[in-house]
Amino acid sequence: MKSEPMLLAQQFVNGLMLGSIYALVAVAFTLTIGVLNFLNFSIPGIFMLGGMFTWIFLKSGLPLGLVVLLALVIGAAASLLVERSSYRQMMGSDHFIPLVSSMGFLILYENLVLIFWGSDIQVVNSPFRDVSVTVFGLIISIPQLAGLALAVTMAYVLTRILYGTSTGRGLRAIAENPDSAIMLGVHVFRIVPVVFLFSGLFTALAGVIFALNYTQVHPFMGEEVALKGISAMVIGGMGSVWGAIVGGLLIGVAEILSISSFGSDFVDIAVYGLLLVILVIRPEGLFGGSALGRERL
Amino acid sequence: MTSYQTGLLVILSINIVIAYGAYLPIAAGQMNLGIAGFMALGAYASAYVANNAGLPPIVTIFIGAGFAGLLALIVAVPILRTRGIYLALATFALGQIVAAAILNVELVGAAEGYSVLDHFGLATIAPITIATIAVVAYLNRTRFGLNLTAISQDELLANLFGVRTRRLQIAAFTLGAFFAGLGGALHAHYYNYIRPQDFNILLSIYIILFVLLGGTRSVLGPIVGAAIFTFLPEIFRDLDKKFSAFFDQVPDWLGQASAWRFAIFAALIIVFMMLRPQGIMTRGATRAAARWVAWCVRRLGFARSSGARP
């Protein structure tokens, strides 16, 4: 039997682990919004593809490394398909048109998976099921720890790319003003796929970690997580990579702590209420110091 | 008419009313992703009053719609400070909060759902839908409709020309929520059973798709969009049976007919948005359709009159 503060600490750790999944999804959302001002609704579908293909490939007996690689490749490909057939076709049209097609992709991906693998909840045969380390009496599962580390590492790599390469300069130029970026010679059609590639990789990785960790996947697994990811992105400030990471961890901790103290029914009201209040009072997010639309990314 | 066909017409009628709930804010350049929340409020308010106060349901549906409109009016002032994606997300959060709140009210059954006593059939629902279409078509012809178009094209410029943008946006948002609540109330009295989880974000997304697929620049757009969304999945419904006429053995994965129809449907949305991002019904398309109808009438009239001549 654990003492009260230890129990709280354990829940805090669990919340951080859950939050790292939200954080990865939030970074994916924040990328397409920050650079392209595009709310990509296909992200829940890509998250689901990452999770479902982890289950499918593990079931067929492939080694774990290959499974993760293949799931990530499929997620990235699915994301690039969204770019090709929604965003690229509709540059310059009404801002909600690409949003509609990305919703179309979400319905398409979910139902295609449903057709071939059914709608049942599948149990992932995760090799990490019971692997954990105990630090100061706190139980930390290895894939969760790896997920948290990967989330932070990938966010770091992303900021290095954004601020250290010419591609990143191009991305930031598009984020600031797409028209001037094109006039100044930024190759939009070469750079925009990079956004979708990264957003697809982050999302699919979150799906893979979710599948390995919580060992349950189904065709509609992405929706709930993506809604939390969107909230995390807003709390951290849209377009801010580190804001998304912090927001994701915050929501994960808040969710776990409030489930244990108030019950799960009130969690949704709390999370979405917070989201609404922040959107109205501080649209730049809790940590964004700058005015709206300026200094994104 | 078979009961299946009547049922489809009822669903179409309800969908049209709700589609106008999304159409009005979109016509003013705002996207309301919380339509399902306003529907839920209208449905539950109407059902509760009808079940407990003894008022006839034809009155209570408007009470329900009024509640939805009232909530919209109260939140419109702070929420419409936000723009674009922020507005879409704020309305989305609002919709989630309404559904989650109802989920916690034991008075209306919470998660178990709520039984609605009074039933509406096509004979009651269709006139309400026609009245809704008439109201929106009329509004569209007034200065109000013209101002909304101006706002959706360039809010700043419209404001400079003296259009009271903020007031009009609040009006469009509130009126849209009223129609969403009305549609939700009709839904409650047609199905006679409502659950909070039926009014989820996916429903809001589908309703937005009705309008965007049909076209945001014409009153006919929501009707066309709602008709496509109501009938097209039904056409694909018996896909596996049709396939089994061609093949002796239907493979297992082909048997998932309902999933196939949604997959095909989604693919159609994507392809359609690539080819015609402005939606099916634009002003030009409406005029062309009107010309075609007039031409047909003339041909008929000409054929008849020429037949009458010696």
Coordinates of C-alpha atoms in Angstrom, one line a residue:
Chain A
M1 CA 0.0 0.0 0.0
K2 CA 1.4 3.3 -1.0
S3 CA 1.2 6.5 1.0
E4 CA -0.9 9.4 -0.1
P5 CA 1.8 11.6 -1.5
M6 CA 3.4 8.6 -3.3
L7 CA 0.0 7.8 -4.9
L8 CA -0.3 11.4 -6.1
A9 CA 3.2 11.3 -7.5
Q10 CA 2.5 8.1 -9.3
Q11 CA -0.6 9.7 -10.9
F12 CA 1.4 12.7 -11.8
V13 CA 3.9 10.4 -13.6
N14 CA 1.0 8.5 -15.4
G15 CA -0.4 11.9 -16.4
L16 CA 2.9 12.9 -17.9
M17 CA 3.1 9.7 -19.9
L18 CA -0.4 10.1 -21.2
G19 CA 0.4 13.7 -21.9
S20 CA 3.3 12.8 -24.1
I21 CA 0.9 11.2 -26.5
Y22 CA -1.3 14.3 -26.5
A23 CA 1.8 16.4 -26.9
L24 CA 2.9 14.6 -30.1
V25 CA -0.5 15.0 -31.6
A26 CA -0.6 18.6 -30.6
V27 CA 2.7 19.3 -32.3
A28 CA 1.2 17.8 -35.5
F29 CA -1.8 20.1 -35.3
T30 CA 0.3 23.1 -34.4
L31 CA 2.6 22.6 -37.5
T32 CA -0.2 22.7 -40.1
I33 CA -1.9 25.5 -38.3
G34 CA 1.2 27.5 -37.6
V35 CA 2.6 27.3 -41.1
L36 CA -0.4 26.9 -43.3
N37 CA -3.3 28.2 -41.1
F38 CA -5.0 24.8 -41.9
L39 CA -6.8 22.8 -39.2
N40 CA -6.0 19.2 -40.4
F41 CA -8.8 17.0 -39.4
S42 CA -7.2 13.9 -41.0
I43 CA -4.8 13.7 -38.0
P44 CA -7.1 11.5 -35.9
G45 CA -7.2 9.1 -38.9
I46 CA -3.4 9.1 -39.2
F47 CA -3.1 8.4 -35.5
M48 CA -5.4 5.5 -35.9
L49 CA -3.4 4.2 -38.8
G50 CA -0.2 4.3 -36.7
G51 CA -1.9 2.3 -33.9
M52 CA -3.8 -0.2 -36.1
F53 CA -0.8 -1.0 -38.3
T54 CA 1.3 -1.6 -35.1
W55 CA -1.2 -4.2 -34.2
I56 CA -1.4 -5.7 -37.7
F57 CA 2.3 -6.0 -38.2
L58 CA 3.0 -7.2 -34.7
K59 CA 0.4 -9.9 -35.2
S60 CA 2.1 -11.0 -38.4
G61 CA 5.3 -11.6 -36.4
L62 CA 7.6 -8.8 -37.7
P63 CA 10.3 -7.6 -35.4
L64 CA 9.4 -4.5 -33.4
G65 CA 11.8 -2.1 -35.1
L66 CA 10.4 -3.0 -38.5
V67 CA 6.9 -2.7 -37.2
V68 CA 7.5 0.8 -35.9
L69 CA 9.2 1.9 -39.1
L70 CA 6.5 0.5 -41.3
A71 CA 3.7 2.2 -39.2
L72 CA 5.5 5.5 -39.4
V73 CA 6.0 5.2 -43.2
I74 CA 2.3 4.4 -43.6
G75 CA 1.3 7.4 -41.4
A76 CA 3.7 9.8 -43.4
A77 CA 2.3 8.5 -46.7
A78 CA -1.3 8.9 -45.6
S79 CA -0.4 12.5 -44.5
L80 CA 1.3 13.3 -47.9
L81 CA -1.8 11.9 -49.7
V82 CA -3.9 14.5 -47.8
E83 CA -1.5 17.2 -48.9
R84 CA -1.6 16.1 -52.5
S85 CA -5.3 15.9 -52.8
S86 CA -6.6 18.5 -50.5
Y87 CA -4.2 21.3 -49.5
R88 CA -2.3 21.5 -52.8
Q89 CA -5.5 21.6 -54.9
M90 CA -7.1 24.4 -53.0
M91 CA -4.5 27.0 -52.2
G92 CA -6.2 30.3 -52.5
S93 CA -9.7 29.1 -52.1
D94 CA -11.9 29.7 -49.0
H95 CA -10.1 28.7 -45.8
F96 CA -12.5 26.0 -44.8
I97 CA -12.4 24.1 -48.1
P98 CA -9.2 22.1 -47.3
L99 CA -10.7 21.5 -43.8
V100 CA -13.6 19.8 -45.5
S101 CA -11.4 17.4 -47.6
S102 CA -9.3 16.6 -44.5
M103 CA -12.6 15.6 -42.8
G104 CA -13.3 13.5 -45.9
F105 CA -9.9 11.7 -45.4
L106 CA -10.7 11.0 -41.7
I107 CA -14.0 9.3 -42.7
L108 CA -12.2 7.5 -45.6
Y109 CA -9.3 6.1 -43.5
E110 CA -11.6 5.1 -40.6
N111 CA -14.0 3.2 -42.8
L112 CA -11.2 1.6 -45.0
V113 CA -9.7 0.1 -41.8
L114 CA -13.1 -0.9 -40.6
I115 CA -13.7 -2.8 -43.9
F116 CA -10.6 -4.8 -43.7
W117 CA -10.1 -5.3 -40.0
G118 CA -13.5 -4.8 -38.4
S119 CA -14.6 -2.4 -35.7
D120 CA -13.8 -4.6 -32.7
I121 CA -11.3 -3.4 -30.1
Q122 CA -8.1 -5.4 -30.8
V123 CA -5.5 -6.2 -28.2
V124 CA -2.0 -5.4 -29.2
N125 CA 0.5 -8.1 -28.4
S126 CA 3.0 -5.5 -27.1
P127 CA 6.4 -6.8 -26.1
F128 CA 6.6 -4.1 -23.5
R129 CA 3.4 -5.0 -21.7
D130 CA 5.0 -5.6 -18.3
V131 CA 8.4 -3.9 -18.8
S132 CA 8.9 -1.1 -16.3
V133 CA 11.5 0.4 -14.1
T134 CA 11.0 1.6 -10.5
V135 CA 12.5 4.9 -9.6
F136 CA 12.1 6.1 -6.0
G137 CA 9.2 3.8 -5.7
L138 CA 7.4 5.2 -8.8
I139 CA 6.5 2.7 -11.5
I140 CA 7.5 4.0 -15.0
S141 CA 6.7 1.8 -18.0
I142 CA 9.5 1.7 -20.6
P143 CA 7.4 2.5 -23.7
Q144 CA 5.8 5.4 -21.9
L145 CA 9.3 6.7 -21.0
A146 CA 10.5 6.2 -24.5
G147 CA 7.4 8.1 -25.8
L148 CA 8.1 11.0 -23.5
A149 CA 11.7 11.1 -24.5
L150 CA 10.9 10.8 -28.2
A151 CA 8.3 13.6 -28.0
V152 CA 10.8 16.0 -26.5
T153 CA 13.6 14.8 -28.8
M154 CA 11.5 15.2 -31.9
A155 CA 10.3 18.6 -30.8
Y156 CA 14.0 19.6 -30.4
V157 CA 14.9 18.3 -33.8
L158 CA 11.9 20.1 -35.3
T159 CA 13.0 23.5 -33.8
R160 CA 16.5 22.9 -35.0
I161 CA 15.1 22.3 -38.5
L162 CA 12.9 25.4 -38.2
Y163 CA 15.7 27.7 -37.1
G164 CA 18.8 26.1 -38.5
T165 CA 18.1 25.1 -42.1
S166 CA 16.9 26.9 -45.3
T167 CA 13.8 24.7 -45.3
G168 CA 13.0 25.9 -41.9
R169 CA 13.5 29.5 -43.0
G170 CA 11.2 28.9 -45.9
L171 CA 8.6 27.4 -43.5
R172 CA 8.8 30.4 -41.2
A173 CA 8.5 32.7 -44.2
I174 CA 5.3 31.0 -45.4
A175 CA 3.9 31.1 -41.8
E176 CA 4.4 34.8 -41.7
N177 CA 3.0 35.7 -45.1
P178 CA 2.5 33.1 -47.9
D179 CA 2.2 35.6 -50.7
S180 CA 5.4 37.5 -49.9
A181 CA 7.2 34.2 -49.3
I182 CA 6.3 33.1 -52.9
M183 CA 7.4 36.4 -54.3
L184 CA 10.7 36.2 -52.5
G185 CA 11.3 32.8 -54.1
V186 CA 10.4 30.3 -51.5
H187 CA 9.5 27.0 -53.2
V188 CA 6.1 26.5 -51.6
F189 CA 5.3 23.3 -53.4
R190 CA 8.6 21.8 -52.2
I191 CA 8.3 23.0 -48.6
V192 CA 4.6 22.4 -47.8
P193 CA 5.0 18.6 -48.1
V194 CA 7.6 18.9 -45.4
V195 CA 5.0 20.2 -43.0
F196 CA 2.7 17.3 -43.8
L197 CA 5.6 14.8 -43.6
F198 CA 6.5 15.9 -40.1
S199 CA 2.9 16.2 -39.0
G200 CA 2.2 12.7 -40.3
L201 CA 5.3 11.3 -38.5
F202 CA 4.5 12.9 -35.2
T203 CA 0.9 11.7 -35.3
A204 CA 1.8 8.1 -36.4
L205 CA 4.4 7.9 -33.7
A206 CA 1.8 8.9 -31.1
G207 CA -0.4 6.2 -32.5
V208 CA 2.4 3.6 -32.3
I209 CA 3.3 4.5 -28.7
F210 CA -0.4 4.5 -27.7
A211 CA -0.8 1.0 -29.2
L212 CA 2.3 -0.4 -27.5
N213 CA 1.4 1.3 -24.2
Y214 CA -2.3 0.9 -23.7
T215 CA -2.4 -2.2 -26.0
Q216 CA -5.9 -1.5 -27.3
V217 CA -6.6 -0.3 -30.8
H218 CA -9.8 0.2 -32.9
P219 CA -10.7 2.2 -36.1
F220 CA -12.1 5.1 -34.1
M221 CA -9.3 5.4 -31.5
G222 CA -8.0 8.6 -33.0
E223 CA -11.0 10.9 -32.3
E224 CA -10.8 11.2 -28.5
V225 CA -7.0 11.7 -28.5
A226 CA -7.1 14.2 -31.3
L227 CA -9.7 16.3 -29.5
K228 CA -7.4 16.4 -26.5
G229 CA -4.5 17.2 -28.8
I230 CA -6.3 20.2 -30.2
S231 CA -7.1 21.4 -26.7
A232 CA -3.4 21.0 -25.8
M233 CA -2.4 23.0 -28.9
V234 CA -4.7 25.8 -28.0
I235 CA -3.5 25.9 -24.4
G236 CA 0.1 26.1 -25.5
G237 CA -0.6 28.7 -28.1
M238 CA -1.3 27.8 -31.8
G239 CA 1.8 27.5 -33.9
S240 CA 4.2 27.1 -30.9
V241 CA 6.0 23.7 -30.9
W242 CA 7.1 23.9 -27.3
G243 CA 3.7 25.3 -26.2
A244 CA 2.1 22.2 -27.7
I245 CA 4.4 19.9 -25.8
V246 CA 3.7 21.7 -22.5
G247 CA 0.0 21.9 -23.2
G248 CA -0.1 18.2 -24.0
L249 CA 1.6 17.2 -20.7
L250 CA -0.6 19.7 -18.8
I251 CA -3.8 18.1 -20.2
G252 CA -2.5 14.6 -19.5
V253 CA -1.8 15.4 -15.9
A254 CA -5.0 17.4 -15.4
E255 CA -7.0 14.5 -16.9
I256 CA -5.5 11.8 -14.7
L257 CA -5.7 13.9 -11.6
S258 CA -9.3 15.0 -12.2
I259 CA -10.5 11.5 -13.0
S260 CA -9.3 10.3 -9.7
S261 CA -10.8 13.2 -7.7
F262 CA -14.0 14.2 -9.6
G263 CA -14.8 11.2 -11.8
S264 CA -14.5 10.9 -15.6
D265 CA -17.9 12.6 -16.3
F266 CA -16.7 16.0 -15.3
V267 CA -13.3 15.8 -17.1
D268 CA -14.8 16.7 -20.5
I269 CA -16.6 19.7 -19.0
A270 CA -13.4 20.9 -17.3
V271 CA -11.1 20.3 -20.3
Y272 CA -13.4 21.9 -22.9
G273 CA -14.5 24.7 -20.5
L274 CA -10.8 25.6 -20.0
L275 CA -10.4 25.5 -23.8
L276 CA -13.3 27.9 -24.4
V277 CA -12.2 30.3 -21.7
I278 CA -8.6 30.4 -23.1
L279 CA -9.8 30.9 -26.6
V280 CA -11.9 33.8 -25.6
I281 CA -9.7 35.5 -23.0
R282 CA -6.2 34.5 -24.2
P283 CA -6.3 33.3 -27.8
E284 CA -2.5 33.4 -28.0
G285 CA -2.4 30.5 -25.4
L286 CA -1.2 30.4 -21.8
F287 CA 2.4 30.7 -22.7
G288 CA 2.3 32.8 -25.9
G289 CA 3.5 36.3 -25.0
S290 CA 3.1 37.8 -28.4
A291 CA 0.1 39.1 -30.2
L292 CA -2.1 36.9 -32.4
G293 CA -0.6 35.8 -35.7
R294 CA 2.8 37.3 -35.0
E295 CA 5.8 35.3 -34.1
R296 CA 4.3 32.0 -34.9
L297 CA 6.8 29.1 -34.8
Chain B
M1 CA -45.1 5.7 -50.2
T2 CA -43.5 2.9 -48.2
S3 CA -42.6 3.7 -44.6
Y4 CA -38.9 3.5 -45.7
Q5 CA -39.5 6.3 -48.2
T6 CA -41.4 8.4 -45.7
G7 CA -38.7 7.9 -43.2
L8 CA -36.1 9.1 -45.7
L9 CA -38.1 12.2 -46.4
V10 CA -38.5 13.0 -42.7
I11 CA -34.7 12.6 -42.3
L12 CA -34.1 14.8 -45.3
S13 CA -36.5 17.5 -43.9
I14 CA -34.8 17.5 -40.5
N15 CA -31.4 17.6 -42.2
I16 CA -32.4 20.6 -44.3
V17 CA -33.5 22.6 -41.2
I18 CA -30.2 21.8 -39.4
A19 CA -28.2 22.6 -42.5
Y20 CA -29.7 26.1 -42.4
G21 CA -28.4 26.3 -38.9
A22 CA -24.9 25.9 -40.2
Y23 CA -25.6 27.9 -43.4
L24 CA -26.5 31.2 -41.8
P25 CA -23.2 31.7 -39.8
I26 CA -21.2 30.4 -42.8
A27 CA -22.9 33.0 -45.0
A28 CA -21.6 35.6 -42.5
G29 CA -18.0 34.1 -42.8
Q30 CA -18.2 32.2 -39.5
M31 CA -17.9 28.5 -39.0
N32 CA -19.9 27.0 -36.2
L33 CA -18.5 23.6 -35.2
G34 CA -20.9 23.4 -32.3
I35 CA -24.1 22.8 -34.2
A36 CA -24.6 19.4 -32.5
G37 CA -24.6 21.1 -29.1
F38 CA -27.3 23.6 -30.1
M39 CA -29.3 20.6 -31.6
A40 CA -28.9 18.8 -28.3
L41 CA -30.2 21.8 -26.3
G42 CA -33.2 22.2 -28.6
A43 CA -34.0 18.5 -28.5
Y44 CA -33.7 18.2 -24.7
A45 CA -35.5 21.4 -23.9
S46 CA -38.4 20.7 -26.2
A47 CA -38.7 17.1 -25.0
Y48 CA -38.6 18.1 -21.3
V49 CA -41.2 20.8 -21.6
A50 CA -43.5 18.6 -23.8
N51 CA -43.1 15.7 -21.3
N52 CA -43.7 17.7 -18.2
A53 CA -45.6 20.9 -18.8
G54 CA -48.3 19.4 -21.0
L55 CA -47.8 21.9 -23.8
P56 CA -48.4 20.6 -27.3
P57 CA -45.1 19.6 -29.0
I58 CA -45.7 22.0 -31.9
V59 CA -45.2 24.8 -29.3
T60 CA -42.4 23.1 -27.4
I61 CA -40.2 22.7 -30.4
F62 CA -40.1 26.5 -30.7
I63 CA -39.4 26.7 -27.0
G64 CA -36.4 24.3 -27.5
A65 CA -35.3 26.3 -30.5
G66 CA -35.6 29.5 -28.5
F67 CA -33.3 28.0 -25.8
A68 CA -30.7 27.2 -28.4
G69 CA -31.0 30.7 -29.8
L70 CA -30.7 32.2 -26.3
L71 CA -27.6 30.3 -25.5
A72 CA -26.1 31.4 -28.8
L73 CA -27.0 35.0 -28.1
I74 CA -25.4 34.8 -24.6
V75 CA -22.1 33.3 -25.8
A76 CA -22.0 35.1 -29.1
V77 CA -20.7 38.3 -27.5
P78 CA -17.5 36.8 -26.1
I79 CA -17.1 34.0 -28.6
L80 CA -17.4 36.1 -31.8
R81 CA -14.4 38.1 -30.6
T82 CA -12.4 35.3 -32.1
R83 CA -11.9 34.7 -35.8
G84 CA -11.3 31.9 -38.3
I85 CA -9.9 28.8 -36.8
Y86 CA -10.2 30.2 -33.3
L87 CA -13.9 30.7 -33.7
A88 CA -14.3 27.2 -35.2
L89 CA -12.5 25.8 -32.1
A90 CA -14.4 27.9 -29.6
T91 CA -17.7 26.8 -31.0
F92 CA -16.4 23.2 -31.1
A93 CA -15.6 23.5 -27.4
L94 CA -19.0 25.0 -26.7
G95 CA -20.7 22.0 -28.4
Q96 CA -18.7 19.5 -26.4
I97 CA -19.5 21.3 -23.1
V98 CA -23.3 21.3 -23.9
A99 CA -23.2 17.5 -24.6
A100 CA -21.0 16.8 -21.6
A101 CA -23.3 18.9 -19.4
I102 CA -26.4 17.1 -20.5
L103 CA -24.6 13.8 -19.9
N104 CA -24.5 14.8 -16.2
V105 CA -28.1 15.8 -15.7
E106 CA -30.0 13.0 -14.1
L107 CA -33.3 14.8 -14.7
V108 CA -33.2 14.0 -18.4
G109 CA -31.7 10.5 -18.1
A110 CA -28.0 11.4 -18.3
A111 CA -26.1 8.7 -20.3
E112 CA -29.1 6.3 -20.5
G113 CA -30.9 8.6 -22.8
Y114 CA -34.3 10.3 -22.6
S115 CA -37.7 9.1 -23.9
V116 CA -39.8 11.6 -25.7
L117 CA -43.5 11.0 -25.6
D118 CA -45.0 13.0 -28.4
H119 CA -44.3 11.8 -32.0
F120 CA -44.1 13.9 -35.2
G121 CA -44.6 12.4 -38.6
L122 CA -43.8 13.7 -42.1
A123 CA -47.1 15.7 -42.1
T124 CA -45.9 17.9 -39.3
I125 CA -42.2 18.0 -40.1
A126 CA -42.4 18.8 -43.8
P127 CA -44.4 22.1 -43.4
I128 CA -41.9 23.3 -40.7
T129 CA -39.1 22.6 -43.2
I130 CA -40.8 24.4 -46.0
A131 CA -41.4 27.4 -43.6
T132 CA -37.7 27.4 -42.7
I133 CA -36.7 27.4 -46.3
A134 CA -39.1 30.3 -47.0
V135 CA -37.8 32.3 -44.1
V136 CA -34.1 31.9 -45.1
A137 CA -34.9 32.5 -48.8
Y138 CA -36.8 35.7 -47.8
L139 CA -33.9 36.9 -45.5
N140 CA -31.5 36.2 -48.3
R141 CA -33.3 38.7 -50.5
T142 CA -33.4 41.5 -47.9
R143 CA -30.6 43.9 -47.0
F144 CA -29.7 41.5 -44.2
G145 CA -28.7 38.8 -46.7
L146 CA -26.8 41.3 -48.8
N147 CA -24.9 42.5 -45.8
L148 CA -24.0 39.0 -44.8
T149 CA -22.5 38.3 -48.2
A150 CA -20.6 41.6 -47.9
I151 CA -19.2 40.5 -44.5
S152 CA -18.2 37.0 -45.8
Q153 CA -16.3 38.5 -48.7
D154 CA -14.5 41.3 -46.8
E155 CA -15.4 42.0 -43.3
L156 CA -13.2 45.1 -42.9
L157 CA -14.4 46.7 -46.1
A158 CA -18.0 45.9 -45.3
N159 CA -17.5 47.7 -41.9
L160 CA -15.9 50.7 -43.7
F161 CA -19.0 50.9 -45.9
G162 CA -21.2 51.2 -42.8
V163 CA -22.4 47.6 -42.4
R164 CA -22.8 46.8 -38.7
T165 CA -20.7 43.7 -39.0
R166 CA -20.7 42.7 -35.4
R167 CA -24.4 43.0 -34.8
L168 CA -25.1 41.1 -38.1
Q169 CA -22.7 38.3 -37.2
I170 CA -24.4 37.9 -33.8
A171 CA -27.8 37.8 -35.5
A172 CA -26.7 35.2 -38.1
F173 CA -25.1 33.1 -35.4
T174 CA -28.1 33.3 -33.1
L175 CA -30.6 32.6 -35.9
G176 CA -28.5 29.7 -37.1
A177 CA -28.5 28.2 -33.5
F178 CA -32.3 28.7 -33.5
F179 CA -32.7 26.6 -36.6
A180 CA -30.2 24.0 -35.2
G181 CA -32.3 23.8 -32.0
L182 CA -35.5 23.5 -34.1
G183 CA -33.9 20.7 -36.1
G184 CA -32.8 19.0 -32.9
A185 CA -36.3 19.3 -31.4
L186 CA -37.8 17.7 -34.6
H187 CA -35.2 14.9 -34.3
A188 CA -36.3 14.3 -30.7
H189 CA -40.0 14.1 -31.6
Y190 CA -39.4 11.9 -34.6
Y191 CA -37.1 9.3 -33.0
N192 CA -38.8 9.6 -29.6
Y193 CA -35.5 8.8 -27.9
I194 CA -32.4 10.9 -27.5
R195 CA -29.0 10.3 -26.0
P196 CA -26.3 13.0 -25.3
Q197 CA -23.7 11.0 -27.2
D198 CA -25.8 11.2 -30.4
F199 CA -25.0 14.9 -30.6
N200 CA -21.2 14.5 -31.0
I201 CA -18.6 16.4 -33.0
L202 CA -18.9 14.1 -36.0
L203 CA -22.5 15.2 -36.4
S204 CA -21.4 18.9 -36.4
I205 CA -18.8 18.0 -39.0
Y206 CA -21.4 16.3 -41.2
I207 CA -23.7 19.3 -41.0
I208 CA -20.9 21.6 -42.0
L209 CA -20.2 19.2 -44.9
F210 CA -23.9 19.4 -46.0
V211 CA -23.5 23.2 -46.5
L212 CA -20.0 23.2 -48.0
L213 CA -20.8 20.4 -50.4
G214 CA -24.1 22.0 -51.4
G215 CA -22.7 25.5 -51.7
T216 CA -22.4 28.5 -49.3
R217 CA -23.5 31.2 -51.7
S218 CA -27.0 30.1 -52.5
V219 CA -30.1 29.3 -50.5
L220 CA -30.5 26.1 -52.5
G221 CA -27.0 24.9 -51.4
P222 CA -28.0 23.4 -48.0
I223 CA -31.0 21.7 -49.6
V224 CA -28.9 20.1 -52.3
G225 CA -26.1 19.2 -49.7
A226 CA -28.6 17.7 -47.3
A227 CA -30.3 15.7 -50.1
I228 CA -26.9 14.3 -51.2
F229 CA -26.0 13.3 -47.7
T230 CA -29.4 11.7 -47.0
F231 CA -29.8 9.8 -50.3
L232 CA -26.3 8.9 -51.5
P233 CA -25.4 6.5 -48.6
E234 CA -28.8 4.9 -49.1
I235 CA -28.0 4.2 -52.7
F236 CA -24.8 2.4 -51.6
R237 CA -26.7 0.6 -48.9
D238 CA -27.3 -2.7 -50.7
L239 CA -23.9 -2.7 -52.4
D240 CA -23.0 -6.2 -51.2
K241 CA -26.3 -7.6 -52.5
K242 CA -25.7 -6.0 -55.9
F243 CA -22.1 -7.4 -56.0
S244 CA -23.3 -10.8 -55.0
A245 CA -25.4 -10.9 -58.1
F246 CA -22.2 -10.7 -60.2
F247 CA -20.0 -13.0 -58.1
D248 CA -20.9 -16.3 -56.7
Q249 CA -19.0 -15.8 -53.5
V250 CA -18.8 -12.4 -51.9
P251 CA -15.4 -12.0 -50.3
D252 CA -15.5 -11.2 -46.6
W253 CA -14.2 -7.7 -46.9
L254 CA -16.8 -6.8 -49.5
G255 CA -19.6 -7.8 -47.1
Q256 CA -19.0 -4.6 -44.9
A257 CA -21.5 -2.7 -47.0
S258 CA -22.1 0.1 -44.5
A259 CA -18.4 0.8 -44.2
W260 CA -18.0 0.7 -48.0
R261 CA -20.7 3.2 -48.5
F262 CA -19.0 5.6 -46.1
A263 CA -15.6 5.0 -47.7
I264 CA -17.0 5.7 -51.2
F265 CA -18.9 8.7 -49.9
A266 CA -15.7 10.1 -48.3
A267 CA -13.8 9.6 -51.5
L268 CA -16.5 11.4 -53.4
I269 CA -16.3 14.4 -50.9
I270 CA -12.5 14.6 -51.5
V271 CA -12.7 14.3 -55.3
F272 CA -15.6 16.7 -55.4
M273 CA -13.8 19.3 -53.3
M274 CA -10.9 19.1 -55.7
L275 CA -13.0 19.6 -58.7
R276 CA -15.6 22.1 -57.4
P277 CA -14.4 23.8 -54.2
Q278 CA -17.2 26.4 -54.3
G279 CA -19.9 23.8 -53.8
I280 CA -22.6 22.5 -56.1
M281 CA -25.0 25.4 -56.0
T282 CA -23.6 28.8 -56.8
R283 CA -25.5 31.8 -57.8
G284 CA -24.6 31.0 -61.4
A285 CA -25.7 27.4 -61.1
T286 CA -29.0 28.5 -59.5
R287 CA -29.6 30.9 -62.4
A288 CA -28.7 28.1 -64.9
A289 CA -31.1 25.8 -63.1
A290 CA -33.8 28.4 -63.2
R291 CA -33.2 29.0 -66.9
W292 CA -33.3 25.3 -67.6
V293 CA -36.6 25.0 -65.7
A294 CA -38.0 28.0 -67.6
W295 CA -36.8 26.5 -70.9
C296 CA -38.6 23.2 -70.1
V297 CA -41.8 25.1 -69.2
R298 CA -41.5 27.1 -72.4
R299 CA -41.0 24.0 -74.5
L300 CA -43.9 22.3 -72.9
G301 CA -46.1 25.4 -73.4
F302 CA -44.8 25.9 -77.0
A303 CA -45.5 22.3 -77.8
R304 CA -49.0 22.5 -76.3
S305 CA -49.8 25.8 -78.0
S306 CA -48.4 24.7 -81.4
G307 CA -50.5 21.6 -81.1
A308 CA -53.6 23.7 -80.5
R309 CA -52.9 25.8 -83.6
P310 CA -54.2 24.5 -86.8

